[in-house]
Amino acid sequence: MTSEDINRTLAYLGPLGTYTHEAARAFAGHLGIADPIYLECASFDEVFDCVDRGRAAYGVVGKENALEGPVTATLDNFAFRSNAVILAELVVDIHHCLLLHPDASLDKVVTVASHAQGLAQCRRFLNERLPGRATMTTPSTAESARLAASDPTVAGIGNAFAAEVHGARVEAADIEDHLGNQTAFALIGRPGTPPLPLAGSRTKTSLALFMQEDRAGTLNMILTELAYAGINMTMIQSRPTKQQLGDYMFFIEFEGPATTLEVQTALNCLRMKLREVKVLGSYPVL
């Protein structure tokens, strides 16, 4: 693959038709890539590896879901495995559809297949419309669309984009139990890659903070430094460092860029008191 090809390549969690693929297509539009190349990956770990190793200029990973919370695989890569940075964030509405073979009918359905989260998020609909049907867990909602398109006895749960890609029919739309379900996706790139320059966009900054030692008052100190800088936090999440039981680090997100004097002063103060302050990105929210 040439360098020109790499510069228009976006790695994403496959297969074709996933919500991550849908987000990758939207990011490609914002990047202005006329003929994007989509590199299918089997996991978010592989997406990070493709970016870190230079196989793709960009990667798309799930960041946080409104119902399930932060995506731990993404957080762990940012904290422990990867040097990739966040270039932009995009929030995608998650609307599940019941997908069937083009010639199938509901009374012929024996099995409902989908990702575990897809099945869980549509439990009320399945109990009312397809009671007593067996369920089968698939690696992704897109895979359930592929199964439904190839077998009239299988119904899938996925998005309309997956149905279009794999040739399934949308039997019912918006079947999720909670209509406010959304997922925030991050566009990632190697350090030094500029974030998307979208004037007027809302800006966020993400940090990974590692303590010198586990002692009383550390979290309060962190919050105090941010409060003095007038920083409006939008998320705080603790994760184990994988070093020993009870040893944690923190992810923090806040509104605004990391370049202001107040934020830079707060970060410098934190650097003097913590083992590491890792800026994961200061980026627009599309």
CSV table of C-alpha atoms in Angstrom, one decimal:
chain,number,residue,atom,x,y,z
A,1,MET,CA,0.0,0.0,0.0
A,2,THR,CA,1.4,3.4,-1.0
A,3,SER,CA,1.7,6.3,1.4
A,4,GLU,CA,-1.1,8.0,-0.5
A,5,ASP,CA,-3.3,5.0,0.1
A,6,ILE,CA,-2.5,4.9,3.8
A,7,ASN,CA,-3.4,8.6,4.1
A,8,ARG,CA,-7.0,7.9,3.0
A,9,THR,CA,-7.4,4.6,5.0
A,10,LEU,CA,-9.7,4.4,8.0
A,11,ALA,CA,-9.4,1.3,10.2
A,12,TYR,CA,-12.7,0.3,11.8
A,13,LEU,CA,-14.4,-2.6,13.7
A,14,GLY,CA,-15.9,-4.9,11.1
A,15,PRO,CA,-17.6,-6.5,9.5
A,16,LEU,CA,-19.2,-4.3,6.9
A,17,GLY,CA,-22.3,-2.6,8.2
A,18,THR,CA,-21.4,-2.1,11.9
A,19,TYR,CA,-22.2,1.1,13.6
A,20,THR,CA,-18.4,1.7,13.7
A,21,HIS,CA,-18.4,1.4,9.9
A,22,GLU,CA,-21.2,3.9,9.7
A,23,ALA,CA,-19.2,6.3,11.9
A,24,ALA,CA,-16.1,5.7,9.7
A,25,ARG,CA,-18.0,6.8,6.6
A,26,ALA,CA,-19.2,10.0,8.4
A,27,PHE,CA,-15.6,10.8,9.5
A,28,ALA,CA,-14.3,10.3,6.0
A,29,GLY,CA,-16.8,12.9,4.8
A,30,HIS,CA,-15.7,15.4,7.5
A,31,LEU,CA,-12.0,14.7,6.5
A,32,GLY,CA,-12.9,15.4,2.9
A,33,ILE,CA,-11.4,12.1,1.6
A,34,ALA,CA,-12.8,11.7,-1.9
A,35,ASP,CA,-12.1,8.0,-2.2
A,36,PRO,CA,-11.6,6.5,1.3
A,37,ILE,CA,-10.3,3.1,2.0
A,38,TYR,CA,-11.9,1.2,4.8
A,39,LEU,CA,-9.8,-1.4,6.6
A,40,GLU,CA,-11.9,-4.0,8.4
A,41,CYS,CA,-10.5,-5.1,11.8
A,42,ALA,CA,-11.6,-7.8,14.2
A,43,SER,CA,-11.3,-5.8,17.4
A,44,PHE,CA,-10.7,-2.3,18.7
A,45,ASP,CA,-7.2,-3.5,19.7
A,46,GLU,CA,-6.5,-4.2,16.0
A,47,VAL,CA,-7.8,-0.8,15.0
A,48,PHE,CA,-5.3,0.8,17.4
A,49,ASP,CA,-2.5,-1.5,16.1
A,50,CYS,CA,-3.2,-0.4,12.5
A,51,VAL,CA,-2.9,3.2,13.4
A,52,ASP,CA,0.2,2.7,15.6
A,53,ARG,CA,2.0,0.6,12.9
A,54,GLY,CA,1.1,3.0,10.1
A,55,ARG,CA,-1.2,0.7,8.2
A,56,ALA,CA,-3.9,3.3,8.4
A,57,ALA,CA,-3.8,7.1,8.9
A,58,TYR,CA,-7.0,7.0,10.9
A,59,GLY,CA,-8.9,4.6,13.1
A,60,VAL,CA,-12.5,4.7,14.4
A,61,VAL,CA,-13.2,3.2,17.8
A,62,GLY,CA,-16.2,3.2,20.2
A,63,LYS,CA,-15.7,5.6,23.1
A,64,GLU,CA,-18.8,5.6,25.2
A,65,ASN,CA,-22.4,4.3,25.0
A,66,ALA,CA,-25.3,6.0,26.6
A,67,LEU,CA,-26.6,2.7,28.1
A,68,GLU,CA,-23.4,0.7,28.6
A,69,GLY,CA,-21.0,3.5,29.6
A,70,PRO,CA,-17.3,3.9,28.5
A,71,VAL,CA,-15.8,1.3,26.2
A,72,THR,CA,-13.2,-0.3,28.4
A,73,ALA,CA,-11.2,-1.8,25.5
A,74,THR,CA,-10.7,1.7,24.1
A,75,LEU,CA,-9.8,3.2,27.4
A,76,ASP,CA,-7.2,0.5,28.1
A,77,ASN,CA,-5.6,1.0,24.7
A,78,PHE,CA,-5.3,4.7,25.3
A,79,ALA,CA,-3.8,4.1,28.8
A,80,PHE,CA,-1.5,1.2,28.3
A,81,ARG,CA,-1.0,0.1,24.7
A,82,SER,CA,-1.2,2.9,22.2
A,83,ASN,CA,0.2,6.3,21.5
A,84,ALA,CA,-2.7,7.2,19.3
A,85,VAL,CA,-4.5,10.5,20.0
A,86,ILE,CA,-8.1,11.6,19.5
A,87,LEU,CA,-8.7,13.8,16.5
A,88,ALA,CA,-12.5,14.1,16.6
A,89,GLU,CA,-15.6,12.7,18.3
A,90,LEU,CA,-18.9,11.8,16.6
A,91,VAL,CA,-22.1,10.8,18.3
A,92,VAL,CA,-24.2,8.3,16.5
A,93,ASP,CA,-27.8,7.6,17.3
A,94,ILE,CA,-28.3,3.8,17.8
A,95,HIS,CA,-31.5,2.7,16.1
A,96,HIS,CA,-32.0,-1.0,15.9
A,97,CYS,CA,-34.1,-2.6,13.2
A,98,LEU,CA,-35.5,-6.1,12.9
A,99,LEU,CA,-33.9,-7.6,9.7
A,100,LEU,CA,-35.3,-10.4,7.7
A,101,HIS,CA,-34.5,-12.3,4.5
A,102,PRO,CA,-36.1,-10.5,1.5
A,103,ASP,CA,-38.6,-13.3,1.1
A,104,ALA,CA,-39.1,-14.2,4.7
A,105,SER,CA,-42.1,-13.5,7.0
A,106,LEU,CA,-42.2,-13.2,10.8
A,107,ASP,CA,-44.1,-16.5,11.3
A,108,LYS,CA,-41.2,-18.4,9.6
A,109,VAL,CA,-38.6,-17.0,12.0
A,110,VAL,CA,-37.1,-19.6,14.3
A,111,THR,CA,-34.0,-17.8,15.7
A,112,VAL,CA,-33.2,-14.2,16.5
A,113,ALA,CA,-29.5,-13.4,16.1
A,114,SER,CA,-27.6,-10.3,17.1
A,115,HIS,CA,-24.8,-9.0,19.3
A,116,ALA,CA,-25.5,-9.5,23.0
A,117,GLN,CA,-26.1,-5.8,23.5
A,118,GLY,CA,-28.5,-5.7,20.5
A,119,LEU,CA,-30.5,-8.6,22.0
A,120,ALA,CA,-30.5,-7.0,25.4
A,121,GLN,CA,-31.5,-3.5,24.1
A,122,CYS,CA,-34.6,-4.9,22.2
A,123,ARG,CA,-35.9,-7.4,24.8
A,124,ARG,CA,-39.4,-5.8,25.1
A,125,PHE,CA,-39.9,-5.8,21.3
A,126,LEU,CA,-38.8,-9.5,21.1
A,127,ASN,CA,-41.1,-10.5,23.9
A,128,GLU,CA,-44.1,-8.9,22.3
A,129,ARG,CA,-43.5,-9.7,18.6
A,130,LEU,CA,-41.4,-12.8,18.6
A,131,PRO,CA,-42.1,-14.6,21.9
A,132,GLY,CA,-40.5,-18.0,22.5
A,133,ARG,CA,-38.0,-17.7,19.6
A,134,ALA,CA,-34.5,-18.9,20.3
A,135,THR,CA,-31.7,-16.3,20.4
A,136,MET,CA,-28.2,-16.6,19.1
A,137,THR,CA,-25.3,-14.2,19.9
A,138,THR,CA,-23.2,-12.9,17.1
A,139,PRO,CA,-19.9,-11.0,17.1
A,140,SER,CA,-21.6,-7.9,15.8
A,141,THR,CA,-25.0,-6.6,14.7
A,142,ALA,CA,-23.7,-6.5,11.1
A,143,GLU,CA,-23.1,-10.3,11.3
A,144,SER,CA,-26.7,-10.8,12.3
A,145,ALA,CA,-27.8,-8.8,9.2
A,146,ARG,CA,-25.6,-11.1,7.0
A,147,LEU,CA,-27.2,-14.2,8.6
A,148,ALA,CA,-30.7,-12.9,8.2
A,149,ALA,CA,-30.1,-12.1,4.5
A,150,SER,CA,-29.0,-15.7,3.9
A,151,ASP,CA,-31.5,-17.6,6.0
A,152,PRO,CA,-35.3,-17.0,6.0
A,153,THR,CA,-35.6,-18.7,9.4
A,154,VAL,CA,-33.2,-16.2,11.1
A,155,ALA,CA,-34.1,-12.6,12.1
A,156,GLY,CA,-31.3,-10.2,12.8
A,157,ILE,CA,-31.1,-7.0,14.9
A,158,GLY,CA,-28.9,-4.3,13.4
A,159,ASN,CA,-29.1,-0.9,11.7
A,160,ALA,CA,-30.6,0.0,8.3
A,161,PHE,CA,-27.1,0.5,6.9
A,162,ALA,CA,-26.2,-3.2,7.7
A,163,ALA,CA,-29.4,-4.3,6.0
A,164,GLU,CA,-28.5,-2.3,2.8
A,165,VAL,CA,-24.9,-3.7,2.8
A,166,HIS,CA,-25.9,-7.3,3.3
A,167,GLY,CA,-29.1,-7.4,1.3
A,168,ALA,CA,-31.6,-7.9,4.2
A,169,ARG,CA,-35.0,-6.4,4.5
A,170,VAL,CA,-36.0,-4.0,7.3
A,171,GLU,CA,-39.1,-5.5,8.8
A,172,ALA,CA,-39.4,-3.1,11.7
A,173,ALA,CA,-37.5,0.1,12.6
A,174,ASP,CA,-36.6,1.7,16.0
A,175,ILE,CA,-37.3,-1.5,18.0
A,176,GLU,CA,-34.9,-0.6,20.8
A,177,ASP,CA,-36.3,-0.4,24.4
A,178,HIS,CA,-34.6,3.0,25.0
A,179,LEU,CA,-35.0,5.5,22.2
A,180,GLY,CA,-32.2,7.8,23.6
A,181,ASN,CA,-29.4,5.3,22.9
A,182,GLN,CA,-26.3,6.9,21.4
A,183,THR,CA,-22.6,5.9,21.0
A,184,ALA,CA,-19.7,8.4,20.9
A,185,PHE,CA,-17.0,7.3,18.4
A,186,ALA,CA,-13.5,8.6,18.4
A,187,LEU,CA,-11.4,9.3,15.3
A,188,ILE,CA,-7.8,8.4,16.2
A,189,GLY,CA,-4.5,9.1,14.6
A,190,ARG,CA,-0.8,9.0,15.3
A,191,PRO,CA,0.7,11.8,17.5
A,192,GLY,CA,1.3,14.9,15.5
A,193,THR,CA,-1.8,14.4,13.3
A,194,PRO,CA,-3.8,17.6,13.5
A,195,PRO,CA,-7.4,17.3,14.8
A,196,LEU,CA,-10.2,18.2,12.4
A,197,PRO,CA,-10.2,22.0,12.0
A,198,LEU,CA,-13.9,22.6,12.3
A,199,ALA,CA,-14.5,26.3,13.2
A,200,GLY,CA,-17.3,26.8,15.7
A,201,SER,CA,-17.4,23.2,16.8
A,202,ARG,CA,-17.7,22.3,20.5
A,203,THR,CA,-14.2,21.2,21.7
A,204,LYS,CA,-13.3,18.6,24.3
A,205,THR,CA,-10.1,17.4,25.9
A,206,SER,CA,-9.3,13.9,27.2
A,207,LEU,CA,-6.7,13.0,29.8
A,208,ALA,CA,-5.3,9.9,31.4
A,209,LEU,CA,-3.9,10.5,34.9
A,210,PHE,CA,-1.6,8.1,36.7
A,211,MET,CA,-0.9,8.5,40.4
A,212,GLN,CA,2.5,8.3,42.1
A,213,GLU,CA,0.9,6.1,44.8
A,214,ASP,CA,-2.5,5.2,46.2
A,215,ARG,CA,-3.0,7.7,49.1
A,216,ALA,CA,-5.9,9.6,50.6
A,217,GLY,CA,-6.9,12.9,48.9
A,218,THR,CA,-5.4,12.3,45.5
A,219,LEU,CA,-8.7,12.5,43.6
A,220,ASN,CA,-9.7,15.5,45.6
A,221,MET,CA,-6.3,17.2,44.7
A,222,ILE,CA,-7.0,16.5,41.0
A,223,LEU,CA,-10.5,17.9,41.1
A,224,THR,CA,-9.3,20.9,43.0
A,225,GLU,CA,-6.7,21.8,40.4
A,226,LEU,CA,-9.3,21.5,37.6
A,227,ALA,CA,-11.8,23.6,39.6
A,228,TYR,CA,-9.2,26.4,40.1
A,229,ALA,CA,-8.8,26.5,36.3
A,230,GLY,CA,-12.5,26.8,35.8
A,231,ILE,CA,-12.6,23.5,33.9
A,232,ASN,CA,-16.1,21.9,33.3
A,233,MET,CA,-15.6,18.2,33.5
A,234,THR,CA,-17.9,16.0,31.4
A,235,MET,CA,-16.6,12.6,32.5
A,236,ILE,CA,-14.4,10.9,35.1
A,237,GLN,CA,-13.7,7.2,35.0
A,238,SER,CA,-11.3,5.0,37.1
A,239,ARG,CA,-9.6,2.0,35.6
A,240,PRO,CA,-7.2,-0.5,37.2
A,241,THR,CA,-3.6,-0.1,36.2
A,242,LYS,CA,-3.2,-3.9,35.9
A,243,GLN,CA,-0.2,-3.7,38.2
A,244,GLN,CA,-1.8,-4.8,41.4
A,245,LEU,CA,-5.2,-5.1,43.1
A,246,GLY,CA,-6.5,-1.7,44.2
A,247,ASP,CA,-4.1,0.3,42.0
A,248,TYR,CA,-6.1,2.7,39.8
A,249,MET,CA,-5.7,5.5,37.3
A,250,PHE,CA,-8.3,8.1,36.1
A,251,PHE,CA,-9.7,9.2,32.7
A,252,ILE,CA,-11.0,12.7,32.7
A,253,GLU,CA,-12.8,14.7,29.9
A,254,PHE,CA,-13.6,18.4,30.0
A,255,GLU,CA,-15.1,21.0,27.8
A,256,GLY,CA,-12.8,23.2,25.9
A,257,PRO,CA,-9.2,23.1,24.4
A,258,ALA,CA,-6.0,22.2,26.3
A,259,THR,CA,-4.2,25.2,24.9
A,260,THR,CA,-5.6,28.0,27.2
A,261,LEU,CA,-3.3,29.4,29.9
A,262,GLU,CA,-5.6,28.2,32.7
A,263,VAL,CA,-5.7,24.6,31.5
A,264,GLN,CA,-1.9,24.6,30.8
A,265,THR,CA,-1.3,25.8,34.4
A,266,ALA,CA,-3.6,23.1,35.8
A,267,LEU,CA,-1.9,20.4,33.7
A,268,ASN,CA,1.6,21.6,34.8
A,269,CYS,CA,0.5,21.5,38.5
A,270,LEU,CA,-0.8,18.0,38.0
A,271,ARG,CA,2.4,16.9,36.3
A,272,MET,CA,4.3,17.9,39.5
A,273,LYS,CA,2.0,15.8,41.7
A,274,LEU,CA,1.2,12.8,39.6
A,275,ARG,CA,3.4,10.1,37.9
A,276,GLU,CA,2.1,10.9,34.4
A,277,VAL,CA,-0.4,13.2,32.8
A,278,LYS,CA,-1.2,11.9,29.3
A,279,VAL,CA,-3.2,14.2,27.0
A,280,LEU,CA,-5.2,11.9,24.8
A,281,GLY,CA,-6.4,14.7,22.5
A,282,SER,CA,-8.1,18.1,22.3
A,283,TYR,CA,-10.6,17.8,19.5
A,284,PRO,CA,-13.9,18.9,18.0
A,285,VAL,CA,-17.2,17.1,18.7
A,286,LEU,CA,-19.0,16.8,15.3
